[in-house]
């Protein structure tokens, strides 16, 4: 294990959604390679607070790579340089002594900046609210084992269901498309028997809401898949397109 | 004596009988009631969705940017249910019995039996929502044995069960938001409860984007705000997890029960340095196939710590598989409190490994030899990856290093059988209440309890209260609201006026160190008394020398943290009082003075088979102890033995 590092950070600072932002340079001295990226920012922030300067705002919560709250574009890449890794699970051993690190918020018209590096991803919630569920209430459901699901289908649906809703797919896409995110949920239900009754209505409602929110279209660059911390596959997008297309015929 | 209002009659009939005895709200009147739900984890999301489905108007609040981020999402291992699908002898009574015993006989029979009873409905509900649980090749659900259970009753979704269950509850919540029955407030933090004529009728919140302090009125308030593990600073909780909602309710009259019962989880990734911001759990399902050991002697441990030798170089007779040695029948699968305490003990004896000496090995070499690397990867791949990511070590080649960390708090707001706190109209669900896990929670039972409370208990019990108070609208313009709101504003102003020289994080770290040292895995009277003084001094210093920057009318992490840490500083002292009061050892509460000759927890059932519920009496005043006697009619209290 190498020794501690001295780093330079160029961080996007923006007071609120209506203010204009700019890069500010900070020193991050004596950073241990065992720190997570967010712990490195904690250290910088603690130094700022000691000097009565406003600490850098960034979203984070579980710090285990599962809540989907952390974000950041690090040196041009959402969640930084490693594959299948959220920012909170990125460790400083991925960087070298003397590095300059550029840190920006996720950039998309549908994700307005809240402050500094934190953005508003409520568009994602509204897409889920449009149809990302099975319309059943609590109680009155069949015994769990009355619904047999082939393991391969269950596993494939699970792969789609692992999406953490972080928005890296949008940030990675030159069109700021949300299709990987939306297609993951549509796919999960399209594959499972529980999702069948509302299969096409759901696809249609979620896609329309996605467009309403101002996300761009997909031009098949696969940047989303490359940067997805949960390795959600672009085949979900193909499935979503098929579902949406079929919805037109089935609507009747 | 407190009355938990547990229904009379035989254990197996209590809940059914009670459901019939509860008053119902006329379907056409339900839309006249407003319900406030704070927190959107498993308990909050399931409650908000279920109540909205019934027809009530729900306002739901979370401090995160989306309800899907609540920390239930991080639960890994699984959820218990007495389905007995594997035909291996499970039953509602066995799940009840295991939970009571695992909780070291400090939980209520009535509540725990109901929990076991509704556990089966939870699985049905989640599957119907499209939660992708693990399945067998035949297409039916897979089960595994978890955390020492001798039957396979745990349903799971890889190592991400909490995520899938929460996304299920979130989807039900989303449906109700879409239907207009739930109004969702994100990035909103509850800062106080408003009571009118002794009944909870609203809350005061702060909008975390623009600082607006808002009043929200409702016929009932449900706190589903999780546990208080972050009082220890380092824990497996999310960074934002806090006690503020529960603590504010406590200061308005809700009793806090058994706050000293905290669960220290045995399998977490050890601390690597002072910069550490949180600890990461490795699901205890790993103990099904991993063997826990340390070197037999201090000398070998010393050489390992210095890096002169490697764990894999040690011969079998140089290793001490201490759990297998001491507990031949349960081995590595003893309950969490027992496993944690034993790990601490061997490290205290100087046999710990890793740079700090505060770690033991969890070794998969035998399993990999027996099952093959592919099978082990299929079961635990994501956990192994996570371990590698954090430690830069390959657990397929080297044993993992693990150490206990604060994980769950069994204590919480006191509630009766209906989940109502000591303030009428104020309810607590999930980890925020104290009721089901006694002094130690079994693995895969937290998800079960959160969803039981939200999907299957509160929809029944809340109606009874609502029917009794009637549907007359609750007015947020009453003077009671203005009064509490102005108190909240004063508190915010006071916090913002602190321009000292020590950061809020430094206070939090100091508090955590005191709690971990003196009120952690083991406690004694002398240490607890010392800690009480230390916390009291630290709190006084906080209100003089903390640095809180910025203004209220903006996104202000400094202010948010300060409010939470101020509450932790008060809670810490109550936890110490509770630990001092309980002159016995039970579950997660291990008092050095009370142990068997073998070093196991020694209960005192004659004097302490009660719930300690603390009432706030005023700033810097001692809290008042109320007792709820625990009655055991269906199980015989025995010394837990896992030998």
mmCIF file of C-alpha atoms in Angstrom, chain B residues 78-428:
data_model
loop_
_atom_site.group_PDB
_atom_site.id
_atom_site.type_symbol
_atom_site.label_atom_id
_atom_site.label_comp_id
_atom_site.label_asym_id
_atom_site.label_seq_id
_atom_site.Cartn_x
_atom_site.Cartn_y
_atom_site.Cartn_z
ATOM 1 C CA UNK B 78 -33.162 -11.788 4.129
ATOM 2 C CA UNK B 79 -36.575 -11.827 5.712
ATOM 3 C CA UNK B 80 -37.968 -14.526 7.970
ATOM 4 C CA UNK B 81 -41.385 -16.062 7.586
ATOM 5 C CA UNK B 82 -42.945 -19.119 9.149
ATOM 6 C CA UNK B 83 -44.007 -20.565 5.801
ATOM 7 C CA UNK B 84 -42.435 -23.947 6.427
ATOM 8 C CA UNK B 85 -42.019 -24.426 2.674
ATOM 9 C CA UNK B 86 -38.924 -26.602 3.160
ATOM 10 C CA UNK B 87 -40.925 -28.985 5.401
ATOM 11 C CA UNK B 88 -38.227 -28.827 8.058
ATOM 12 C CA UNK B 89 -40.341 -28.313 11.159
ATOM 13 C CA UNK B 90 -40.976 -24.582 11.180
ATOM 14 C CA UNK B 91 -44.220 -23.106 12.466
ATOM 15 C CA UNK B 92 -45.608 -19.820 13.731
ATOM 16 C CA UNK B 93 -44.956 -21.026 17.258
ATOM 17 C CA UNK B 94 -41.349 -21.946 16.472
ATOM 18 C CA UNK B 95 -40.630 -18.545 14.925
ATOM 19 C CA UNK B 96 -42.282 -16.947 17.953
ATOM 20 C CA UNK B 97 -40.253 -19.100 20.323
ATOM 21 C CA UNK B 98 -36.944 -18.484 18.546
ATOM 22 C CA UNK B 99 -37.579 -14.729 18.544
ATOM 23 C CA UNK B 100 -38.440 -14.627 22.247
ATOM 24 C CA UNK B 101 -35.443 -16.762 23.132
ATOM 25 C CA UNK B 102 -33.119 -14.872 20.773
ATOM 26 C CA UNK B 103 -34.282 -11.635 22.431
ATOM 27 C CA UNK B 104 -33.169 -13.125 25.752
ATOM 28 C CA UNK B 105 -36.713 -13.050 27.169
ATOM 29 C CA UNK B 106 -37.064 -9.312 27.163
ATOM 30 C CA UNK B 107 -39.822 -8.930 24.595
ATOM 31 C CA UNK B 108 -43.596 -9.270 24.753
ATOM 32 C CA UNK B 109 -45.143 -12.625 24.007
ATOM 33 C CA UNK B 110 -48.246 -11.068 22.433
ATOM 34 C CA UNK B 111 -46.384 -8.830 20.012
ATOM 35 C CA UNK B 112 -43.891 -11.461 18.982
ATOM 36 C CA UNK B 113 -46.565 -14.058 18.323
ATOM 37 C CA UNK B 114 -48.447 -11.612 16.131
ATOM 38 C CA UNK B 115 -45.230 -10.861 14.264
ATOM 39 C CA UNK B 116 -44.671 -14.548 13.566
ATOM 40 C CA UNK B 117 -48.302 -14.919 12.530
ATOM 41 C CA UNK B 118 -48.307 -12.135 9.931
ATOM 42 C CA UNK B 119 -44.831 -13.045 8.655
ATOM 43 C CA UNK B 120 -46.423 -15.440 6.166
ATOM 44 C CA UNK B 121 -48.651 -12.704 4.709
ATOM 45 C CA UNK B 122 -45.639 -10.480 4.092
ATOM 46 C CA UNK B 123 -44.034 -12.943 1.716
ATOM 47 C CA UNK B 124 -47.302 -13.354 -0.207
ATOM 48 C CA UNK B 125 -47.665 -9.580 -0.436
ATOM 49 C CA UNK B 126 -44.138 -8.972 -1.661
ATOM 50 C CA UNK B 127 -44.274 -11.717 -4.272
ATOM 51 C CA UNK B 128 -47.568 -10.324 -5.595
ATOM 52 C CA UNK B 129 -45.872 -6.929 -5.967
ATOM 53 C CA UNK B 130 -43.217 -8.489 -8.179
ATOM 54 C CA UNK B 131 -40.364 -8.649 -5.671
ATOM 55 C CA UNK B 132 -37.859 -11.027 -7.299
ATOM 56 C CA UNK B 133 -36.998 -13.374 -4.439
ATOM 57 C CA UNK B 134 -34.517 -16.175 -5.040
ATOM 58 C CA UNK B 135 -36.112 -19.256 -6.609
ATOM 59 C CA UNK B 136 -35.374 -22.920 -7.101
ATOM 60 C CA UNK B 137 -35.208 -24.490 -10.556
ATOM 61 C CA UNK B 138 -38.776 -25.706 -10.109
ATOM 62 C CA UNK B 139 -39.866 -22.083 -10.000
ATOM 63 C CA UNK B 140 -40.776 -21.965 -6.312
ATOM 64 C CA UNK B 141 -39.199 -19.803 -3.649
ATOM 65 C CA UNK B 142 -35.857 -20.700 -2.144
ATOM 66 C CA UNK B 143 -35.178 -20.538 1.589
ATOM 67 C CA UNK B 144 -32.047 -20.531 3.618
ATOM 68 C CA UNK B 145 -31.074 -20.886 7.217
ATOM 69 C CA UNK B 146 -29.885 -17.606 8.617
ATOM 70 C CA UNK B 147 -28.260 -16.245 11.732
ATOM 71 C CA UNK B 148 -28.338 -19.422 13.740
ATOM 72 C CA UNK B 149 -31.880 -20.573 13.006
ATOM 73 C CA UNK B 150 -32.146 -24.355 12.865
ATOM 74 C CA UNK B 151 -34.811 -24.231 10.186
ATOM 75 C CA UNK B 152 -34.615 -22.633 6.742
ATOM 76 C CA UNK B 153 -37.167 -19.854 6.997
ATOM 77 C CA UNK B 154 -35.316 -16.964 5.416
ATOM 78 C CA UNK B 155 -36.451 -15.644 2.040
ATOM 79 C CA UNK B 156 -33.848 -13.620 0.196
ATOM 80 C CA UNK B 157 -33.021 -11.745 -2.967
ATOM 81 C CA UNK B 158 -29.287 -12.298 -3.444
ATOM 82 C CA UNK B 159 -27.524 -10.052 -0.927
ATOM 83 C CA UNK B 160 -30.001 -7.255 -1.631
ATOM 84 C CA UNK B 161 -33.177 -8.336 0.100
ATOM 85 C CA UNK B 162 -33.777 -4.974 1.756
ATOM 86 C CA UNK B 163 -33.437 -3.210 -1.563
ATOM 87 C CA UNK B 164 -35.975 -5.417 -3.288
ATOM 88 C CA UNK B 165 -38.474 -5.273 -0.426
ATOM 89 C CA UNK B 166 -38.159 -1.517 -0.156
ATOM 90 C CA UNK B 167 -38.582 -1.067 -3.888
ATOM 91 C CA UNK B 168 -41.724 -3.195 -3.563
ATOM 92 C CA UNK B 169 -43.110 -0.948 -0.817
ATOM 93 C CA UNK B 170 -41.940 2.116 -2.764
ATOM 94 C CA UNK B 171 -43.878 0.897 -5.792
ATOM 95 C CA UNK B 172 -47.041 0.545 -3.687
ATOM 96 C CA UNK B 173 -46.401 4.048 -2.339
ATOM 97 C CA UNK B 174 -45.874 5.390 -5.864
ATOM 98 C CA UNK B 175 -49.195 3.964 -6.946
ATOM 99 C CA UNK B 176 -50.947 5.885 -4.176
ATOM 100 C CA UNK B 177 -49.015 9.067 -4.981
ATOM 101 C CA UNK B 178 -50.201 8.710 -8.565
ATOM 102 C CA UNK B 179 -53.773 8.238 -7.359
ATOM 103 C CA UNK B 180 -53.460 11.390 -5.274
ATOM 104 C CA UNK B 181 -54.010 9.576 -1.970
ATOM 105 C CA UNK B 182 -50.464 10.168 -0.726
ATOM 106 C CA UNK B 183 -48.790 13.551 -0.849
ATOM 107 C CA UNK B 184 -45.046 13.006 -0.725
ATOM 108 C CA UNK B 185 -42.651 15.519 0.863
ATOM 109 C CA UNK B 186 -39.018 14.716 0.096
ATOM 110 C CA UNK B 187 -35.985 16.541 1.516
ATOM 111 C CA UNK B 188 -38.145 17.419 4.520
ATOM 112 C CA UNK B 189 -37.038 16.824 8.066
ATOM 113 C CA UNK B 190 -39.436 16.506 10.966
ATOM 114 C CA UNK B 191 -38.285 18.721 13.819
ATOM 115 C CA UNK B 192 -41.157 18.439 16.297
ATOM 116 C CA UNK B 193 -44.535 16.943 17.204
ATOM 117 C CA UNK B 194 -47.561 19.107 17.947
ATOM 118 C CA UNK B 195 -50.017 17.925 20.565
ATOM 119 C CA UNK B 196 -53.466 19.381 21.121
ATOM 120 C CA UNK B 197 -55.296 18.422 24.322
ATOM 121 C CA UNK B 198 -52.701 15.717 24.861
ATOM 122 C CA UNK B 199 -53.193 14.129 21.447
ATOM 123 C CA UNK B 200 -50.670 14.185 18.608
ATOM 124 C CA UNK B 201 -52.201 16.225 15.821
ATOM 125 C CA UNK B 202 -49.343 17.320 13.667
ATOM 126 C CA UNK B 203 -45.675 17.896 13.056
ATOM 127 C CA UNK B 204 -43.313 20.745 12.285
ATOM 128 C CA UNK B 205 -40.899 20.168 9.418
ATOM 129 C CA UNK B 206 -38.024 21.993 7.818
ATOM 130 C CA UNK B 207 -37.757 22.041 4.051
ATOM 131 C CA UNK B 208 -34.109 21.118 3.471
ATOM 132 C CA UNK B 209 -33.914 23.071 0.205
ATOM 133 C CA UNK B 210 -35.119 26.511 1.280
ATOM 134 C CA UNK B 211 -35.383 26.238 5.046
ATOM 135 C CA UNK B 212 -39.135 26.863 5.263
ATOM 136 C CA UNK B 213 -40.472 25.741 8.635
ATOM 137 C CA UNK B 214 -43.903 24.197 7.981
ATOM 138 C CA UNK B 215 -46.831 23.009 10.107
ATOM 139 C CA UNK B 216 -48.666 19.862 9.021
ATOM 140 C CA UNK B 217 -51.856 18.738 10.738
ATOM 141 C CA UNK B 218 -53.341 15.244 10.860
ATOM 142 C CA UNK B 219 -55.575 12.998 12.924
ATOM 143 C CA UNK B 220 -52.616 10.775 13.737
ATOM 144 C CA UNK B 221 -48.850 10.840 13.347
ATOM 145 C CA UNK B 222 -46.810 7.715 12.551
ATOM 146 C CA UNK B 223 -43.086 7.803 13.234
ATOM 147 C CA UNK B 224 -41.309 5.294 11.016
ATOM 148 C CA UNK B 225 -37.954 6.925 11.431
ATOM 149 C CA UNK B 226 -35.607 4.018 12.101
ATOM 150 C CA UNK B 227 -33.056 3.451 14.816
ATOM 151 C CA UNK B 228 -30.507 5.554 16.654
ATOM 152 C CA UNK B 229 -27.327 3.558 15.999
ATOM 153 C CA UNK B 230 -25.515 6.661 14.787
ATOM 154 C CA UNK B 231 -25.259 7.813 18.405
ATOM 155 C CA UNK B 232 -22.057 5.719 18.187
ATOM 156 C CA UNK B 233 -20.870 7.840 15.232
ATOM 157 C CA UNK B 234 -19.529 4.748 13.485
ATOM 158 C CA UNK B 235 -22.236 2.252 12.650
ATOM 159 C CA UNK B 236 -23.644 0.431 9.675
ATOM 160 C CA UNK B 237 -26.466 2.994 9.484
ATOM 161 C CA UNK B 238 -26.640 5.504 6.653
ATOM 162 C CA UNK B 239 -24.971 8.855 7.207
ATOM 163 C CA UNK B 240 -28.304 10.614 7.564
ATOM 164 C CA UNK B 241 -29.922 8.116 9.953
ATOM 165 C CA UNK B 242 -30.774 10.000 13.109
ATOM 166 C CA UNK B 243 -32.879 10.039 16.257
ATOM 167 C CA UNK B 244 -34.308 13.534 15.913
ATOM 168 C CA UNK B 245 -37.937 12.657 15.127
ATOM 169 C CA UNK B 246 -38.120 10.069 17.908
ATOM 170 C CA UNK B 247 -36.218 12.249 20.350
ATOM 171 C CA UNK B 248 -38.407 15.307 19.700
ATOM 172 C CA UNK B 249 -41.452 13.081 20.310
ATOM 173 C CA UNK B 250 -39.813 11.832 23.500
ATOM 174 C CA UNK B 251 -39.407 15.389 24.721
ATOM 175 C CA UNK B 252 -43.105 15.972 24.039
ATOM 176 C CA UNK B 253 -44.109 13.049 26.220
ATOM 177 C CA UNK B 254 -43.472 9.786 24.370
ATOM 178 C CA UNK B 255 -41.613 7.299 26.555
ATOM 179 C CA UNK B 256 -38.327 5.907 25.312
ATOM 180 C CA UNK B 257 -38.051 2.179 26.052
ATOM 181 C CA UNK B 258 -34.926 0.110 26.676
ATOM 182 C CA UNK B 259 -32.583 2.554 24.950
ATOM 183 C CA UNK B 260 -29.526 0.620 26.138
ATOM 184 C CA UNK B 261 -30.413 -2.404 23.979
ATOM 185 C CA UNK B 262 -28.204 -1.989 20.938
ATOM 186 C CA UNK B 263 -27.127 -4.659 18.553
ATOM 187 C CA UNK B 264 -23.500 -4.993 17.674
ATOM 188 C CA UNK B 265 -23.267 -7.017 14.479
ATOM 189 C CA UNK B 266 -20.387 -9.477 14.394
ATOM 190 C CA UNK B 267 -19.488 -9.394 10.706
ATOM 191 C CA UNK B 268 -18.466 -5.919 9.591
ATOM 192 C CA UNK B 269 -15.402 -4.698 7.757
ATOM 193 C CA UNK B 270 -12.944 -3.403 10.382
ATOM 194 C CA UNK B 271 -12.095 0.269 10.844
ATOM 195 C CA UNK B 272 -9.123 1.323 8.717
ATOM 196 C CA UNK B 273 -8.320 4.773 10.093
ATOM 197 C CA UNK B 274 -9.476 8.028 11.724
ATOM 198 C CA UNK B 275 -11.093 9.233 8.516
ATOM 199 C CA UNK B 276 -13.658 6.432 8.698
ATOM 200 C CA UNK B 277 -17.180 7.777 8.203
ATOM 201 C CA UNK B 278 -19.205 4.604 8.506
ATOM 202 C CA UNK B 279 -18.873 0.866 8.758
ATOM 203 C CA UNK B 280 -19.925 -1.672 6.205
ATOM 204 C CA UNK B 281 -21.740 -4.800 7.137
ATOM 205 C CA UNK B 282 -20.975 -8.127 5.569
ATOM 206 C CA UNK B 283 -24.208 -10.134 5.707
ATOM 207 C CA UNK B 284 -24.119 -12.742 8.395
ATOM 208 C CA UNK B 285 -25.254 -15.296 5.853
ATOM 209 C CA UNK B 286 -21.479 -15.486 5.351
ATOM 210 C CA UNK B 287 -21.268 -17.320 8.659
ATOM 211 C CA UNK B 288 -23.164 -20.218 7.056
ATOM 212 C CA UNK B 289 -20.062 -21.077 5.055
ATOM 213 C CA UNK B 290 -17.261 -19.081 6.634
ATOM 214 C CA UNK B 291 -15.304 -20.207 9.695
ATOM 215 C CA UNK B 292 -14.342 -17.658 12.329
ATOM 216 C CA UNK B 293 -10.871 -17.933 13.827
ATOM 217 C CA UNK B 294 -7.873 -16.180 15.327
ATOM 218 C CA UNK B 295 -4.332 -17.442 15.898
ATOM 219 C CA UNK B 296 -3.924 -19.599 18.966
ATOM 220 C CA UNK B 297 -1.285 -17.411 20.542
ATOM 221 C CA UNK B 298 -0.563 -13.723 20.980
ATOM 222 C CA UNK B 299 2.882 -14.227 19.472
ATOM 223 C CA UNK B 300 1.522 -15.486 16.160
ATOM 224 C CA UNK B 301 -1.090 -12.710 16.131
ATOM 225 C CA UNK B 302 1.677 -10.161 16.633
ATOM 226 C CA UNK B 303 3.612 -11.515 13.636
ATOM 227 C CA UNK B 304 0.443 -11.441 11.518
ATOM 228 C CA UNK B 305 -0.220 -7.821 12.467
ATOM 229 C CA UNK B 306 3.304 -6.862 11.459
ATOM 230 C CA UNK B 307 2.846 -8.631 8.145
ATOM 231 C CA UNK B 308 5.707 -11.079 8.774
ATOM 232 C CA UNK B 309 3.448 -14.034 8.020
ATOM 233 C CA UNK B 310 0.112 -14.505 6.256
ATOM 234 C CA UNK B 311 -3.063 -16.097 7.551
ATOM 235 C CA UNK B 312 -2.957 -18.807 4.900
ATOM 236 C CA UNK B 313 0.503 -19.861 6.132
ATOM 237 C CA UNK B 314 -0.833 -20.905 9.537
ATOM 238 C CA UNK B 315 -1.262 -24.601 10.173
ATOM 239 C CA UNK B 316 -4.537 -25.948 11.525
ATOM 240 C CA UNK B 317 -3.098 -26.447 15.020
ATOM 241 C CA UNK B 318 -2.021 -22.810 15.131
ATOM 242 C CA UNK B 319 -5.603 -21.619 14.661
ATOM 243 C CA UNK B 320 -8.365 -21.254 17.218
ATOM 244 C CA UNK B 321 -11.849 -21.629 15.721
ATOM 245 C CA UNK B 322 -13.174 -20.141 18.918
ATOM 246 C CA UNK B 323 -16.899 -20.220 18.156
ATOM 247 C CA UNK B 324 -16.778 -23.845 17.039
ATOM 248 C CA UNK B 325 -14.703 -24.700 20.116
ATOM 249 C CA UNK B 326 -16.968 -22.976 22.641
ATOM 250 C CA UNK B 327 -20.341 -23.681 21.038
ATOM 251 C CA UNK B 328 -20.062 -27.083 19.382
ATOM 252 C CA UNK B 329 -23.766 -27.348 18.468
ATOM 253 C CA UNK B 330 -24.252 -23.853 16.957
ATOM 254 C CA UNK B 331 -20.633 -23.171 16.052
ATOM 255 C CA UNK B 332 -20.218 -20.160 13.793
ATOM 256 C CA UNK B 333 -23.973 -19.599 13.794
ATOM 257 C CA UNK B 334 -24.474 -18.437 17.383
ATOM 258 C CA UNK B 335 -26.665 -15.307 17.733
ATOM 259 C CA UNK B 336 -25.160 -11.945 16.945
ATOM 260 C CA UNK B 337 -24.575 -10.780 20.495
ATOM 261 C CA UNK B 338 -22.717 -13.978 21.400
ATOM 262 C CA UNK B 339 -20.564 -13.901 18.262
ATOM 263 C CA UNK B 340 -19.698 -10.230 18.745
ATOM 264 C CA UNK B 341 -18.766 -10.554 22.377
ATOM 265 C CA UNK B 342 -16.509 -13.507 21.665
ATOM 266 C CA UNK B 343 -14.733 -11.612 18.900
ATOM 267 C CA UNK B 344 -14.132 -8.709 21.253
ATOM 268 C CA UNK B 345 -12.874 -11.089 23.916
ATOM 269 C CA UNK B 346 -10.228 -12.743 21.721
ATOM 270 C CA UNK B 347 -9.074 -9.332 20.500
ATOM 271 C CA UNK B 348 -8.887 -8.064 24.087
ATOM 272 C CA UNK B 349 -6.681 -11.098 24.780
ATOM 273 C CA UNK B 350 -4.259 -9.834 22.139
ATOM 274 C CA UNK B 351 -5.115 -12.391 19.466
ATOM 275 C CA UNK B 352 -6.768 -9.955 17.067
ATOM 276 C CA UNK B 353 -5.449 -9.613 13.535
ATOM 277 C CA UNK B 354 -5.145 -6.857 10.914
ATOM 278 C CA UNK B 355 -3.059 -3.723 11.344
ATOM 279 C CA UNK B 356 -5.059 -2.542 14.348
ATOM 280 C CA UNK B 357 -5.472 -5.916 16.038
ATOM 281 C CA UNK B 358 -9.199 -5.291 16.104
ATOM 282 C CA UNK B 359 -10.322 -8.011 13.721
ATOM 283 C CA UNK B 360 -10.853 -11.764 13.495
ATOM 284 C CA UNK B 361 -10.779 -13.964 10.418
ATOM 285 C CA UNK B 362 -13.800 -15.235 8.528
ATOM 286 C CA UNK B 363 -12.364 -17.953 6.358
ATOM 287 C CA UNK B 364 -13.929 -19.513 3.261
ATOM 288 C CA UNK B 365 -11.040 -21.800 2.314
ATOM 289 C CA UNK B 366 -12.855 -24.957 3.485
ATOM 290 C CA UNK B 367 -16.088 -24.020 1.713
ATOM 291 C CA UNK B 368 -14.251 -23.232 -1.496
ATOM 292 C CA UNK B 369 -12.523 -26.608 -1.239
ATOM 293 C CA UNK B 370 -15.855 -28.368 -0.568
ATOM 294 C CA UNK B 371 -18.185 -26.487 -2.919
ATOM 295 C CA UNK B 372 -15.858 -24.938 -5.472
ATOM 296 C CA UNK B 373 -15.156 -21.263 -6.034
ATOM 297 C CA UNK B 374 -18.068 -20.919 -8.478
ATOM 298 C CA UNK B 375 -20.674 -22.059 -5.970
ATOM 299 C CA UNK B 376 -19.291 -19.786 -3.286
ATOM 300 C CA UNK B 377 -19.246 -16.907 -5.784
ATOM 301 C CA UNK B 378 -22.859 -17.568 -6.769
ATOM 302 C CA UNK B 379 -23.921 -17.347 -3.125
ATOM 303 C CA UNK B 380 -21.787 -14.472 -1.914
ATOM 304 C CA UNK B 381 -20.268 -12.896 -5.023
ATOM 305 C CA UNK B 382 -21.573 -9.393 -4.435
ATOM 306 C CA UNK B 383 -20.408 -9.436 -0.803
ATOM 307 C CA UNK B 384 -16.950 -10.653 -1.780
ATOM 308 C CA UNK B 385 -16.742 -7.913 -4.405
ATOM 309 C CA UNK B 386 -17.773 -5.299 -1.888
ATOM 310 C CA UNK B 387 -15.144 -6.548 0.561
ATOM 311 C CA UNK B 388 -12.474 -6.443 -2.107
ATOM 312 C CA UNK B 389 -13.514 -2.958 -3.174
ATOM 313 C CA UNK B 390 -13.158 -1.615 0.351
ATOM 314 C CA UNK B 391 -10.122 -3.513 1.604
ATOM 315 C CA UNK B 392 -8.203 -4.221 -1.623
ATOM 316 C CA UNK B 393 -7.880 -7.873 -0.518
ATOM 317 C CA UNK B 394 -9.186 -10.929 -2.330
ATOM 318 C CA UNK B 395 -11.400 -12.971 0.010
ATOM 319 C CA UNK B 396 -11.269 -15.974 -2.311
ATOM 320 C CA UNK B 397 -7.540 -16.232 -1.546
ATOM 321 C CA UNK B 398 -7.178 -14.683 1.908
ATOM 322 C CA UNK B 399 -9.598 -14.963 4.827
ATOM 323 C CA UNK B 400 -11.792 -11.900 5.352
ATOM 324 C CA UNK B 401 -11.090 -9.736 8.365
ATOM 325 C CA UNK B 402 -14.182 -8.815 10.312
ATOM 326 C CA UNK B 403 -15.025 -6.992 13.510
ATOM 327 C CA UNK B 404 -18.299 -6.162 15.280
ATOM 328 C CA UNK B 405 -20.030 -2.849 14.607
ATOM 329 C CA UNK B 406 -23.186 -1.119 15.783
ATOM 330 C CA UNK B 407 -25.986 -2.208 13.517
ATOM 331 C CA UNK B 408 -29.461 -2.029 15.006
ATOM 332 C CA UNK B 409 -31.173 -0.611 18.037
ATOM 333 C CA UNK B 410 -33.734 -2.822 19.734
ATOM 334 C CA UNK B 411 -34.727 0.007 22.039
ATOM 335 C CA UNK B 412 -36.954 2.803 20.793
ATOM 336 C CA UNK B 413 -40.191 4.600 21.473
ATOM 337 C CA UNK B 414 -42.432 2.683 23.841
ATOM 338 C CA UNK B 415 -45.597 1.480 22.129
ATOM 339 C CA UNK B 416 -48.572 -0.550 23.256
ATOM 340 C CA UNK B 417 -49.954 -3.558 21.378
ATOM 341 C CA UNK B 418 -51.577 -1.130 18.922
ATOM 342 C CA UNK B 419 -48.176 0.497 18.214
ATOM 343 C CA UNK B 420 -49.346 3.678 19.915
ATOM 344 C CA UNK B 421 -46.773 5.555 21.984
ATOM 345 C CA UNK B 422 -47.594 7.084 25.347
ATOM 346 C CA UNK B 423 -48.906 10.130 23.438
ATOM 347 C CA UNK B 424 -52.398 9.294 22.078
ATOM 348 C CA UNK B 425 -52.455 9.517 18.297
ATOM 349 C CA UNK B 426 -48.681 9.170 17.993
ATOM 350 C CA UNK B 427 -47.530 5.792 16.694
ATOM 351 C CA UNK B 428 -44.093 4.288 16.181
#
